[in-house]
Coordinates of C-alpha atoms in Angstrom, one line a residue:
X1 CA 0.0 0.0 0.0
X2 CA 3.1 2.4 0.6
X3 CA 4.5 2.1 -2.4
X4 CA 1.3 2.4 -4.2
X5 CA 0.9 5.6 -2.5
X6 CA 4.2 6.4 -3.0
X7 CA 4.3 8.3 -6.5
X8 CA 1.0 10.4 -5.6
X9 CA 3.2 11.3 -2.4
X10 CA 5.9 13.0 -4.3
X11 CA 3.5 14.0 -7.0
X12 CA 2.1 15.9 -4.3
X13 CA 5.7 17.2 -2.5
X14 CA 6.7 18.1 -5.8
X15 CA 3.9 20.6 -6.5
X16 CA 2.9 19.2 -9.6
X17 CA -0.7 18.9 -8.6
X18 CA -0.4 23.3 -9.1
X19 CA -0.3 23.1 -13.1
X20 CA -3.8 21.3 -13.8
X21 CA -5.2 23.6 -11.0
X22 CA -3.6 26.7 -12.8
X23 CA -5.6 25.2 -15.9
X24 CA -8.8 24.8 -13.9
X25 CA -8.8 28.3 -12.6
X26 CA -7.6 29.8 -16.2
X27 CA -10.7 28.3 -17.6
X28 CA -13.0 29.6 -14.6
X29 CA -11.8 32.9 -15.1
X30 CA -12.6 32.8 -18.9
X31 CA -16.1 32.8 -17.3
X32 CA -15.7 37.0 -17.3
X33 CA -15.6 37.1 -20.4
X34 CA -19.0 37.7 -22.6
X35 CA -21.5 35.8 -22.5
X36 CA -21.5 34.4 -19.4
X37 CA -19.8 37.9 -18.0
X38 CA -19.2 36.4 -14.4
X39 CA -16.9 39.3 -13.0
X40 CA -16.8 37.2 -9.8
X41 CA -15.3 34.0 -11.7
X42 CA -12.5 36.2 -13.2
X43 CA -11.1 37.9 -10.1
X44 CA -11.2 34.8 -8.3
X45 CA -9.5 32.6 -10.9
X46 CA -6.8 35.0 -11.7
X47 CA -6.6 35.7 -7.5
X48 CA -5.6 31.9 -8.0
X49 CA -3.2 32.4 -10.3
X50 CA -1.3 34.8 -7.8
X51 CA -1.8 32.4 -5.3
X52 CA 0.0 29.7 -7.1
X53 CA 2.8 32.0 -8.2
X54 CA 3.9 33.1 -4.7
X55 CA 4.3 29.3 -3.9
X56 CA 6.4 28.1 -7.1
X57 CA 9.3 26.6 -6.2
X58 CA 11.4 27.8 -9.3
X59 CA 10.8 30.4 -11.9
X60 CA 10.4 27.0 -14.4
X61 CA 7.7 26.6 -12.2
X62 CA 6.0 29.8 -12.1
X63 CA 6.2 29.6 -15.9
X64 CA 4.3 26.2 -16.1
X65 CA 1.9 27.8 -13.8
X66 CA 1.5 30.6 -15.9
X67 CA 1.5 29.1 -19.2
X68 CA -1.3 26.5 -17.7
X69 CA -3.1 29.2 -16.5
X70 CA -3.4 31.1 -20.0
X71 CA -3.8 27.8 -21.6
X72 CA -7.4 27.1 -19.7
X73 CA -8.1 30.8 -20.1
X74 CA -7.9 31.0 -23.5
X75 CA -8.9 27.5 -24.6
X76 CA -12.6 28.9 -23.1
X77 CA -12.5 32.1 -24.2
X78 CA -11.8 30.8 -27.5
X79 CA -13.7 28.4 -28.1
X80 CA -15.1 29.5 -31.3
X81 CA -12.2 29.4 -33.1
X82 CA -13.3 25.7 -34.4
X83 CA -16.3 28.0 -36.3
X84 CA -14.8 29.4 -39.2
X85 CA -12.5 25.9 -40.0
X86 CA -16.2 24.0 -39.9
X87 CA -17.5 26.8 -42.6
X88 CA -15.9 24.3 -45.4
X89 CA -15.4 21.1 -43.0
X90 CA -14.3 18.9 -45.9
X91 CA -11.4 21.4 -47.0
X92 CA -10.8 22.6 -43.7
X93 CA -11.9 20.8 -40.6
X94 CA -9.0 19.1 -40.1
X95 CA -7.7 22.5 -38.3
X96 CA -10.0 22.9 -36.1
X97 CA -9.0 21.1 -33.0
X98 CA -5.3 22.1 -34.1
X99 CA -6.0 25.8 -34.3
X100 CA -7.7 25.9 -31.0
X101 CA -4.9 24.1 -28.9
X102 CA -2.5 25.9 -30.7
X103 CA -3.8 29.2 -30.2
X104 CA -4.3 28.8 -26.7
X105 CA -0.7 27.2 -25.9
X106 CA 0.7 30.0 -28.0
X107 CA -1.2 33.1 -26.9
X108 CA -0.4 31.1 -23.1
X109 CA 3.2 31.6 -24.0
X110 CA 2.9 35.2 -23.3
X111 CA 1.5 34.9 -19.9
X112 CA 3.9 32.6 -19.2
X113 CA 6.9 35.0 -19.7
X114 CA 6.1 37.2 -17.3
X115 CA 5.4 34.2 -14.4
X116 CA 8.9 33.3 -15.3
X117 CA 10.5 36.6 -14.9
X118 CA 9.0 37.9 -11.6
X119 CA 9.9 34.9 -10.0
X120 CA 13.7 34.9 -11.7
X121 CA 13.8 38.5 -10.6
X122 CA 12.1 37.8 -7.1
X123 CA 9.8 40.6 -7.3
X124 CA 6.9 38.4 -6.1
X125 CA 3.3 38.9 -6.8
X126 CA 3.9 43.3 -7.0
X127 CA 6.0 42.5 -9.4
X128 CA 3.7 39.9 -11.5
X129 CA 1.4 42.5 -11.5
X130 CA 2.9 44.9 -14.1
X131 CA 5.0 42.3 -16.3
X132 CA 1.8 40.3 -16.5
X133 CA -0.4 43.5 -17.6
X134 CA 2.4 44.9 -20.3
X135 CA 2.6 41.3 -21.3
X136 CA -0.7 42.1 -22.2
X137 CA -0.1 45.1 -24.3
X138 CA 2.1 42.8 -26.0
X139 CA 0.2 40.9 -27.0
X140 CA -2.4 43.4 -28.6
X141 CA 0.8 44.8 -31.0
X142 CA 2.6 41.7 -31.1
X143 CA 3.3 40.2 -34.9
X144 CA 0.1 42.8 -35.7
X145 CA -1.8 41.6 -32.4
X146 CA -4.8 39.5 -31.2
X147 CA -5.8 41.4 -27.9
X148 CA -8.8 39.4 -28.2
X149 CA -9.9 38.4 -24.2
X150 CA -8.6 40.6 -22.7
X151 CA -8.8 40.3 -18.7
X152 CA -10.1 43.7 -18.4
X153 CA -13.5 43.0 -20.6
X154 CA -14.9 41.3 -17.4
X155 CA -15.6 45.1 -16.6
X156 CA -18.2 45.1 -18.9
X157 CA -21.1 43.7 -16.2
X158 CA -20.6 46.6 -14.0
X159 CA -20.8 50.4 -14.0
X160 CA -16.8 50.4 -13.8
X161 CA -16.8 49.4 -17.6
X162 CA -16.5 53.5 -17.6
X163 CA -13.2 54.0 -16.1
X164 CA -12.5 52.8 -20.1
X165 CA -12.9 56.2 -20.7
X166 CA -9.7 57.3 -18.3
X167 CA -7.6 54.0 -18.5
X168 CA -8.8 52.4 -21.9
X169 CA -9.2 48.2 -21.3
X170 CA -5.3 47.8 -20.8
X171 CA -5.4 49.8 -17.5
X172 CA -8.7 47.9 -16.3
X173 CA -6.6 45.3 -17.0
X174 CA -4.2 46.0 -14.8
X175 CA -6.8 46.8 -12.3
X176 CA -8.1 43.5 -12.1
X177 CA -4.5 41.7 -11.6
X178 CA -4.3 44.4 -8.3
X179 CA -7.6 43.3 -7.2
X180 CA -6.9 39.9 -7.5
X181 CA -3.5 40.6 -6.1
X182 CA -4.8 42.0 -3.1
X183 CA -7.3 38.8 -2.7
X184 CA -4.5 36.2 -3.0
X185 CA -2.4 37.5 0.0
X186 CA -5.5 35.7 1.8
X187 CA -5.2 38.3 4.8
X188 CA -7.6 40.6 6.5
X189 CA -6.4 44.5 5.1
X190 CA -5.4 43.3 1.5
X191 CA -8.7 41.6 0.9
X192 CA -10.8 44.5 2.6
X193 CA -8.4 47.0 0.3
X194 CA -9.6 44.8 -2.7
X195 CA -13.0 44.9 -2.1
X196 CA -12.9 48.7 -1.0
X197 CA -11.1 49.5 -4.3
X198 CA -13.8 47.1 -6.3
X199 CA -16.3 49.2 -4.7
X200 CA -14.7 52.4 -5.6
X201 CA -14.5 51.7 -9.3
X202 CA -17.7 50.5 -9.4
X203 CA -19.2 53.6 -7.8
X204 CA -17.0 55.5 -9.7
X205 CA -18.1 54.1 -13.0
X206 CA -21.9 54.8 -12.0
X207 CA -21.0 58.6 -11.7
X208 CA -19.1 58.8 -14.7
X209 CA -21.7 57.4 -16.7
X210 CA -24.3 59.9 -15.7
X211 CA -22.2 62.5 -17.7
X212 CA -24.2 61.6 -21.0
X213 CA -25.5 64.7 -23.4
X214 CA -29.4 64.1 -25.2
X215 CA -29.5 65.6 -28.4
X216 CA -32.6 66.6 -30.2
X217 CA -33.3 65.9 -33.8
X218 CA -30.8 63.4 -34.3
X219 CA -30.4 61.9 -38.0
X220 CA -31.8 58.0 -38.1
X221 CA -29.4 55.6 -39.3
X222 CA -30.7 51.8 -40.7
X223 CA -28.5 49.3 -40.1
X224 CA -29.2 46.1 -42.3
X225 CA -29.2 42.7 -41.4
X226 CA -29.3 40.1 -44.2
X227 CA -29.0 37.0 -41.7
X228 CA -26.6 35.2 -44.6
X229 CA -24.9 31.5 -42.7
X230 CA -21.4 32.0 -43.8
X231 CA -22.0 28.5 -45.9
X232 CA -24.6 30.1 -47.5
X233 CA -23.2 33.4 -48.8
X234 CA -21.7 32.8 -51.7
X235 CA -23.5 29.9 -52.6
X236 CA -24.8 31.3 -56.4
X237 CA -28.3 30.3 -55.5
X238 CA -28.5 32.0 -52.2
X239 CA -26.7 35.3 -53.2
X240 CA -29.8 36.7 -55.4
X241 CA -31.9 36.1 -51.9
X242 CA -29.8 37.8 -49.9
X243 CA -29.0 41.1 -52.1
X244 CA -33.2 41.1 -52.4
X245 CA -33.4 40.9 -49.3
X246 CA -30.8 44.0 -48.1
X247 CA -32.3 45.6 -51.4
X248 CA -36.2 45.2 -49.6
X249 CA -34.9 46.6 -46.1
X250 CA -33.3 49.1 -47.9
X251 CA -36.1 51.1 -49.7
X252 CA -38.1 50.4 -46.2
X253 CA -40.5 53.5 -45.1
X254 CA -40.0 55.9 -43.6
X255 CA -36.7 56.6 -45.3
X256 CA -33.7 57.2 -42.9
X257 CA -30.9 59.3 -42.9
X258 CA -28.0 57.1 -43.6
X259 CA -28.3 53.2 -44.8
X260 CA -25.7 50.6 -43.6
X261 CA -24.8 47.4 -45.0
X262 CA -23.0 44.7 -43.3
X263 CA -19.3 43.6 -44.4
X264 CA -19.0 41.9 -47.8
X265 CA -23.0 42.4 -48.3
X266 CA -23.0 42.8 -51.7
X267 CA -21.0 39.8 -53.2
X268 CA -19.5 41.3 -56.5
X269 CA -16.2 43.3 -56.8
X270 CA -16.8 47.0 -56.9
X271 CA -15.1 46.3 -60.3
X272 CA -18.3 44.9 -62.0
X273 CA -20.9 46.4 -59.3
X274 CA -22.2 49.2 -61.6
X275 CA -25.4 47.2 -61.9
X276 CA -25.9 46.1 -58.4
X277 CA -24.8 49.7 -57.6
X278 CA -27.7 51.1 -59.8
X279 CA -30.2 49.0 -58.0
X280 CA -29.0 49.5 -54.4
X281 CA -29.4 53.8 -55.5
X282 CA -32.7 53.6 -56.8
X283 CA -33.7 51.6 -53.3
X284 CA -32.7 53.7 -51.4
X285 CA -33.7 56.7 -53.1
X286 CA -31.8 59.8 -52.0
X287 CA -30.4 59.0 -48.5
X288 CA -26.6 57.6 -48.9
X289 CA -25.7 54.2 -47.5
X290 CA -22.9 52.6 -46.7
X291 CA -21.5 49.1 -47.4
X292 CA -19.0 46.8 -48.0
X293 CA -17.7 44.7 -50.4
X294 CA -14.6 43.4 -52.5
X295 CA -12.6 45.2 -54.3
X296 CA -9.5 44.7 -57.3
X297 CA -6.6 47.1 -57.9
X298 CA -3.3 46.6 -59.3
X299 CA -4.3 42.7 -59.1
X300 CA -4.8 43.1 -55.1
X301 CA -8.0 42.4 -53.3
X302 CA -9.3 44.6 -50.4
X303 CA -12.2 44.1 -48.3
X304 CA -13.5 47.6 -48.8
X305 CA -16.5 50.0 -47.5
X306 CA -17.5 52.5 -49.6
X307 CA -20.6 55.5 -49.7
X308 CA -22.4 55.2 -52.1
X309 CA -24.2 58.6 -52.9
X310 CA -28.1 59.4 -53.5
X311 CA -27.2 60.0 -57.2
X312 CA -25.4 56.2 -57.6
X313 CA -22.1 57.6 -57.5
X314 CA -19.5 56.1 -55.1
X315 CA -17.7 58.8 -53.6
X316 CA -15.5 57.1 -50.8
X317 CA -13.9 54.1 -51.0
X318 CA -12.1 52.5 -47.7
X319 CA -9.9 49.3 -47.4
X320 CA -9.4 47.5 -44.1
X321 CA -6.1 47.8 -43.0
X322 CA -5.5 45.7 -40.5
X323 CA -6.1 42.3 -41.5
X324 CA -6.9 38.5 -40.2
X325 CA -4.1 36.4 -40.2
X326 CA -5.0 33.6 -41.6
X327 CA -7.8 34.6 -42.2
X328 CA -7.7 37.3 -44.6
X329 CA -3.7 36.6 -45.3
X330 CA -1.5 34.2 -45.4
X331 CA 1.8 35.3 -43.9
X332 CA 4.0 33.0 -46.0
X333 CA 1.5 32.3 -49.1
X334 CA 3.9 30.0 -50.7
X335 CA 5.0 27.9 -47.9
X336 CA 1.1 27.7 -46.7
X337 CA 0.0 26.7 -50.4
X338 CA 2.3 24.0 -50.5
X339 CA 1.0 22.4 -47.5
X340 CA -2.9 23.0 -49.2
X341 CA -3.4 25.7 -46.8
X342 CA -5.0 28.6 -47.6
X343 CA -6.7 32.1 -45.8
X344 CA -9.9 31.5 -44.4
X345 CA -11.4 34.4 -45.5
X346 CA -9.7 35.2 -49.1
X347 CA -11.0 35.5 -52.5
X348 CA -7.9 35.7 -54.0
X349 CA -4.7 34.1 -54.2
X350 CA -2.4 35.5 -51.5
X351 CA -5.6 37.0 -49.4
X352 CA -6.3 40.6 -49.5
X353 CA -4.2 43.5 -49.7
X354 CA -4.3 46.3 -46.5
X355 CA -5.1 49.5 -46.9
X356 CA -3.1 52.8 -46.1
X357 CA -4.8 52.9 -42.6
X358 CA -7.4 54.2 -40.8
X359 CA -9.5 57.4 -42.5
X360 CA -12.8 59.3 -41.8
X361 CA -15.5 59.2 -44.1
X362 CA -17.3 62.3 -44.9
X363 CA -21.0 61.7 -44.8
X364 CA -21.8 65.5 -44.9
X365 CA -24.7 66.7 -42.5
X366 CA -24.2 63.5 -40.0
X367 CA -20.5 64.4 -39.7
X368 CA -17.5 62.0 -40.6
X369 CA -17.3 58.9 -39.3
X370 CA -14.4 56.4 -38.4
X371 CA -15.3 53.2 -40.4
X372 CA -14.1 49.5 -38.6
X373 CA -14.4 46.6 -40.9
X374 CA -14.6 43.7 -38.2
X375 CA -11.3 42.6 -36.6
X376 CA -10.4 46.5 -36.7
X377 CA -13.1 46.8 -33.7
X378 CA -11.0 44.9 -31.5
X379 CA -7.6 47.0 -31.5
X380 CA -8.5 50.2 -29.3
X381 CA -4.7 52.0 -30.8
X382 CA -6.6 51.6 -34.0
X383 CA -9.1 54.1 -33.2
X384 CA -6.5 57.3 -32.9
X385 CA -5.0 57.7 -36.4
X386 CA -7.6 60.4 -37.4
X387 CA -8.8 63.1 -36.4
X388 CA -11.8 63.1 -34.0
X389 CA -15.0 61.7 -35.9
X390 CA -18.9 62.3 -34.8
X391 CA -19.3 58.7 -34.7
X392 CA -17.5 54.8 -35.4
X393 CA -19.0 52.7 -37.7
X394 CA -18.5 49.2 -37.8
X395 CA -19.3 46.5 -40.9
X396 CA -18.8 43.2 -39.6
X397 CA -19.3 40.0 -40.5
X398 CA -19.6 37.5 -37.2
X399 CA -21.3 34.4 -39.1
X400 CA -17.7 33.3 -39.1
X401 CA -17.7 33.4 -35.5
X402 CA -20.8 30.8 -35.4
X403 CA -23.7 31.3 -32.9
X404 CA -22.5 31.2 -29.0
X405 CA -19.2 33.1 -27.6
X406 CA -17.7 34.5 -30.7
X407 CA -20.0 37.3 -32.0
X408 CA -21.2 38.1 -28.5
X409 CA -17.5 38.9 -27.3
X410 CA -16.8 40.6 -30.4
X411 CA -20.1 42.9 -29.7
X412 CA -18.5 43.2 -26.1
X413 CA -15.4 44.7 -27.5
X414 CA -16.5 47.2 -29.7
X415 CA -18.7 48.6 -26.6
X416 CA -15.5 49.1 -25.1
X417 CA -14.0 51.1 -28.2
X418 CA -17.2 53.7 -27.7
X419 CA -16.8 54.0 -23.7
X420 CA -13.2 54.7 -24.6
X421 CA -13.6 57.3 -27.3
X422 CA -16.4 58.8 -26.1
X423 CA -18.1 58.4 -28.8
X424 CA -21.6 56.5 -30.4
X425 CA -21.0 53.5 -32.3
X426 CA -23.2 51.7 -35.0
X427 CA -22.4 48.3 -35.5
X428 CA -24.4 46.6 -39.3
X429 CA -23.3 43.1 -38.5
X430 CA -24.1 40.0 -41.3
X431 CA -26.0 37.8 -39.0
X432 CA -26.2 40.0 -36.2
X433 CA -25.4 41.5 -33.4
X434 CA -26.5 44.6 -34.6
X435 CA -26.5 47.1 -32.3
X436 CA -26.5 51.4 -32.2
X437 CA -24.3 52.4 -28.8
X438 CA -23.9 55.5 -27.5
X439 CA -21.1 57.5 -26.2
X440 CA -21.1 55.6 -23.0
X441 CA -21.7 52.2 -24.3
X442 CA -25.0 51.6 -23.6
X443 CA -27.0 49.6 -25.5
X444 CA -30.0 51.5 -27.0
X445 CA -31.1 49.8 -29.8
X446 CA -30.2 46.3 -31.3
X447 CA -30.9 43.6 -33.7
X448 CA -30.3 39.9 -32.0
X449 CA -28.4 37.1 -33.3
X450 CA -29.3 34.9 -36.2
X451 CA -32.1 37.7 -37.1
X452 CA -33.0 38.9 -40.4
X453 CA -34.0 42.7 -40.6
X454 CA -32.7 46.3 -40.2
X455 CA -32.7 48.8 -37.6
X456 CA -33.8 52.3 -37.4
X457 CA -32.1 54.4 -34.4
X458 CA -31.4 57.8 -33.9
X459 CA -27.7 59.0 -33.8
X460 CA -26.6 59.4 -30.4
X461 CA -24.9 62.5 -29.2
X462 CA -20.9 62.3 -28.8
X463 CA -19.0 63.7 -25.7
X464 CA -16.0 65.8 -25.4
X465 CA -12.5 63.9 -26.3
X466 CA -12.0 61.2 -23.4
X467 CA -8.7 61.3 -21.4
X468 CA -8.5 58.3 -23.2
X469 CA -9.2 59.6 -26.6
X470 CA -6.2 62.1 -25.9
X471 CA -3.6 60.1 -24.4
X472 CA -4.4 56.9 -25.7
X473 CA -2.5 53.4 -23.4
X474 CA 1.2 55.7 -22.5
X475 CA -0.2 56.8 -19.3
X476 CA -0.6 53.3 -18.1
X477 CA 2.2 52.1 -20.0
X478 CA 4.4 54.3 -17.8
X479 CA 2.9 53.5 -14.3
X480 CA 3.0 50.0 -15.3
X481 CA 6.5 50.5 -16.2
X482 CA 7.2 52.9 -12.8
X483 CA 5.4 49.8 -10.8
X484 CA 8.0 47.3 -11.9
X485 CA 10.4 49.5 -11.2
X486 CA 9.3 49.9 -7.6
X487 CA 8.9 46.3 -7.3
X488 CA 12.1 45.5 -8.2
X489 CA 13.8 48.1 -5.9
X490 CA 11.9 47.0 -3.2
X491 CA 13.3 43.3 -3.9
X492 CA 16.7 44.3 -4.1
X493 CA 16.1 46.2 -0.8
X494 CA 14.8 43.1 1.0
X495 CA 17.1 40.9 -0.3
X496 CA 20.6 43.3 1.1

């Protein structure tokens, strides 16, 4: 009996039992992420995580800890990646289990860096704290970013989603990991200090979003929601269905202000559109609208937006710049081809091209807006390359992202980008959510999931430029930076 008891012994002396644990509670605090938005689950997981660092035995250790701990996080929180590989399972469904463990043992790799290095440097958990929330910001710039999940979007349950507007979701971030910080020490004044602090920003928040201006006579805007499956819309007998179908919503009574379409709605290139074009003016009559599709130049694709004026013309043109990889690219097209690997999302050979960057368009009386086609929604630095706009727009198309966690965490994030900028956003999304937010991020008029239809909502009123909106993540990039800093003077101090 000893010596069956033996190995579960030193499996237990060894610490080994922490890993799986660090997994489990990586996966629980997933749960703050949309849609089942459990702010409670997400302090308390990543409160583990701390809790399991300061008892490592090596920094080896503390990065197995760590990279477990992003591993269950993200294996949760994205857990729609499978969708899009299942759109064309017999081409590509052999990726999908692949691409989810992958991405979640890679995107782990950067949480496991910063485990490693506080506990190398002996900075203990104070330390953790700032490496593990610039290791963040890493990874929303990193080989073009994927900040998608980000800690801080557990926020978004409670009135301290606002403080957005100060800090932007990198410093809420980093407020979390304090919190959680605080809860791990497992003593009387940190834990009151945590839920004292957690108090404040939620009281906070409530105050700050009081400060919300009402307009009077705003312009109506239709967003258009064709409900097109992702297998379905290019399917040659489906696509006449779903152009009537945006072509029906669109010459809808009363007539609006401004008419959205949804990314890639009309499925021609703007090359041989002239006819669709024509049809799409003479529904909607004189109001512009707005809508995306394909585009060829110079033997390059772009997934494009353009405006398409009351008298047919298109007078704006805008290509997404920041791209999918993978999805919309291919970072090494010949390599990839040669294993039968292609973009996701591309209609040509190579994927699509990127555009200059980010641009306003000028839609005259309702003031210039700051377009997002899809992924561009999730990268708040994205959103300050212009000047200030009236409003963000955003085309999407989330029927990639199937019909659970995917499009309702995308929806999550650009709420976040409005909070931030201070400024309304109107979302036209494929298969929905469609949604018209204003310049606090709440939620005044939407269009659920799976839902064919359009929306009319009046434009909401913007605020002033944010702190946010000025000074963009450097503010908490420094005190994140100064916080290391300190943590490591104060380790150097303990340890003469």
């Amino acid at each position: 009996m000893a010596k069956t008891l033996a190995p579960v012994a030193a499996w237990r002396s060894r610490g080994t039992w922490q890993v799986p644990l660090a997994g489990l509670l990586g996966a629980g605090a997933a749960l703050g992420q949309a849609p089942w938005d459990l702010l409670v689950m997400a302090v308390f997981g990543v409160a583990g995580a701390f809790f399991l660092f300061a008892r490592a035995r090596s920094a080896r250790f503390a990065a197995w800890i760590g990279w477990a701990f992003g591993t269950g996080y993200f294996a949760l929180a994205l857990s729609w990646i499978p969708e899009p590989f299942m759109v064309d399972a017999a081409r590509d469904g052999w990726m999908a289990p692949f691409a989810l463990v992958g991405m979640a043992g890679g995107l782990a790799l950067f949480w496991a860096l910063p485990f490693w290095l506080a506990h190398r440097l002996r900075g203990g958990v104070w330390l953790l704290v700032p490496l593990w929330a610039l290791a963040e910001m890493a990874r929303g710039t990193v080989l073009t970013g994927f900040p998608w999940g980000l800690p801080g979007y557990a926020w978004g349950a409670v009135p301290a989603a606002q403080w957005a507007s100060v800090l932007g979701v990198y410093g809420l971030t980093a407020l979390l990991f304090v919190i959680a910080a605080l809860l791990a020490q497992l003593r009387v004044l940190p834990v009151l200090s945590a839920a004292g602090l957690s108090a404040a920003l939620i009281a906070g928040g409530a105050w700050i979003a009081t400060d919300l201006p009402q307009t009077t006579d705003a312009p109506v805007i239709r967003l258009i929601q064709p409900n097109a499956p992702q297998h379905e819309k290019w399917d040659p007998q489906k696509v006449p269905v779903f152009f009537r179908r945006q072509v029906d919503y669109t010459a809808a009574g009363p007539r609006p202000d401004l008419i959205v379409w949804s990314e890639t709605a009309l499925p021609t290139l703007l090359n041989h559109a002239d006819e669709a074009l024509a049809i799409i003016s003479d529904a909607a009559g004189p109001v512009p609208v707005v809508l995306g599709l394909q585009r060829e130049q110079d033997f390059t694709w772009y997934n494009s937006a353009i405006v398409l004026e009351g008298d047919g013309t298109v007078s704006q043109i805008y290509d997404k710049h920041h791209l999918v990889p993978f999805g919309e690219y291919m970072p090494l097209p010949g390599f990839f081809r040669s294993l039968g690997i292609e973009a996701l999302a591309q209609r040509a050979d190579g994927g699509y091209g990127a555009g200059p960057g980010p641009q306003l368009l000028d839609l005259g009386p309702l003031g210039r807006a700051l377009p997002l086609i899809c992924y561009e929604a999730v990268f708040p630095q994205d959103l300050r390359g212009t000047d200030r706009p009236r409003f963000l727009l955003q085309l999407t198309n989330d029927a990639w992202f199937g019909q659970y966690s995917g499009p309702y965490q995308h929806l999550a994030q650009a709420r976040f980008r409005a909070i931030e900028q201070g400024l309304p956003l109107l979302r036209s999304a494929n298969t929905g959510v469609s949604a018209v937010f204003d310049a606090r991020g709440n939620m005044v008029a939407s269009l659920g999931l799976g839902k064919a239809g359009y929306l009319d909502a009046a434009l909401p009123a913007a605020l002033p430029p944010t702190l946010y909106a000025r000074y963009g993540d450097q503010p908490v990039l420094v005190l994140l930076v100064l916080m290391a800093a300190a943590s490591l003077w104060q380790a150097r101090r303990d340890s003469d």
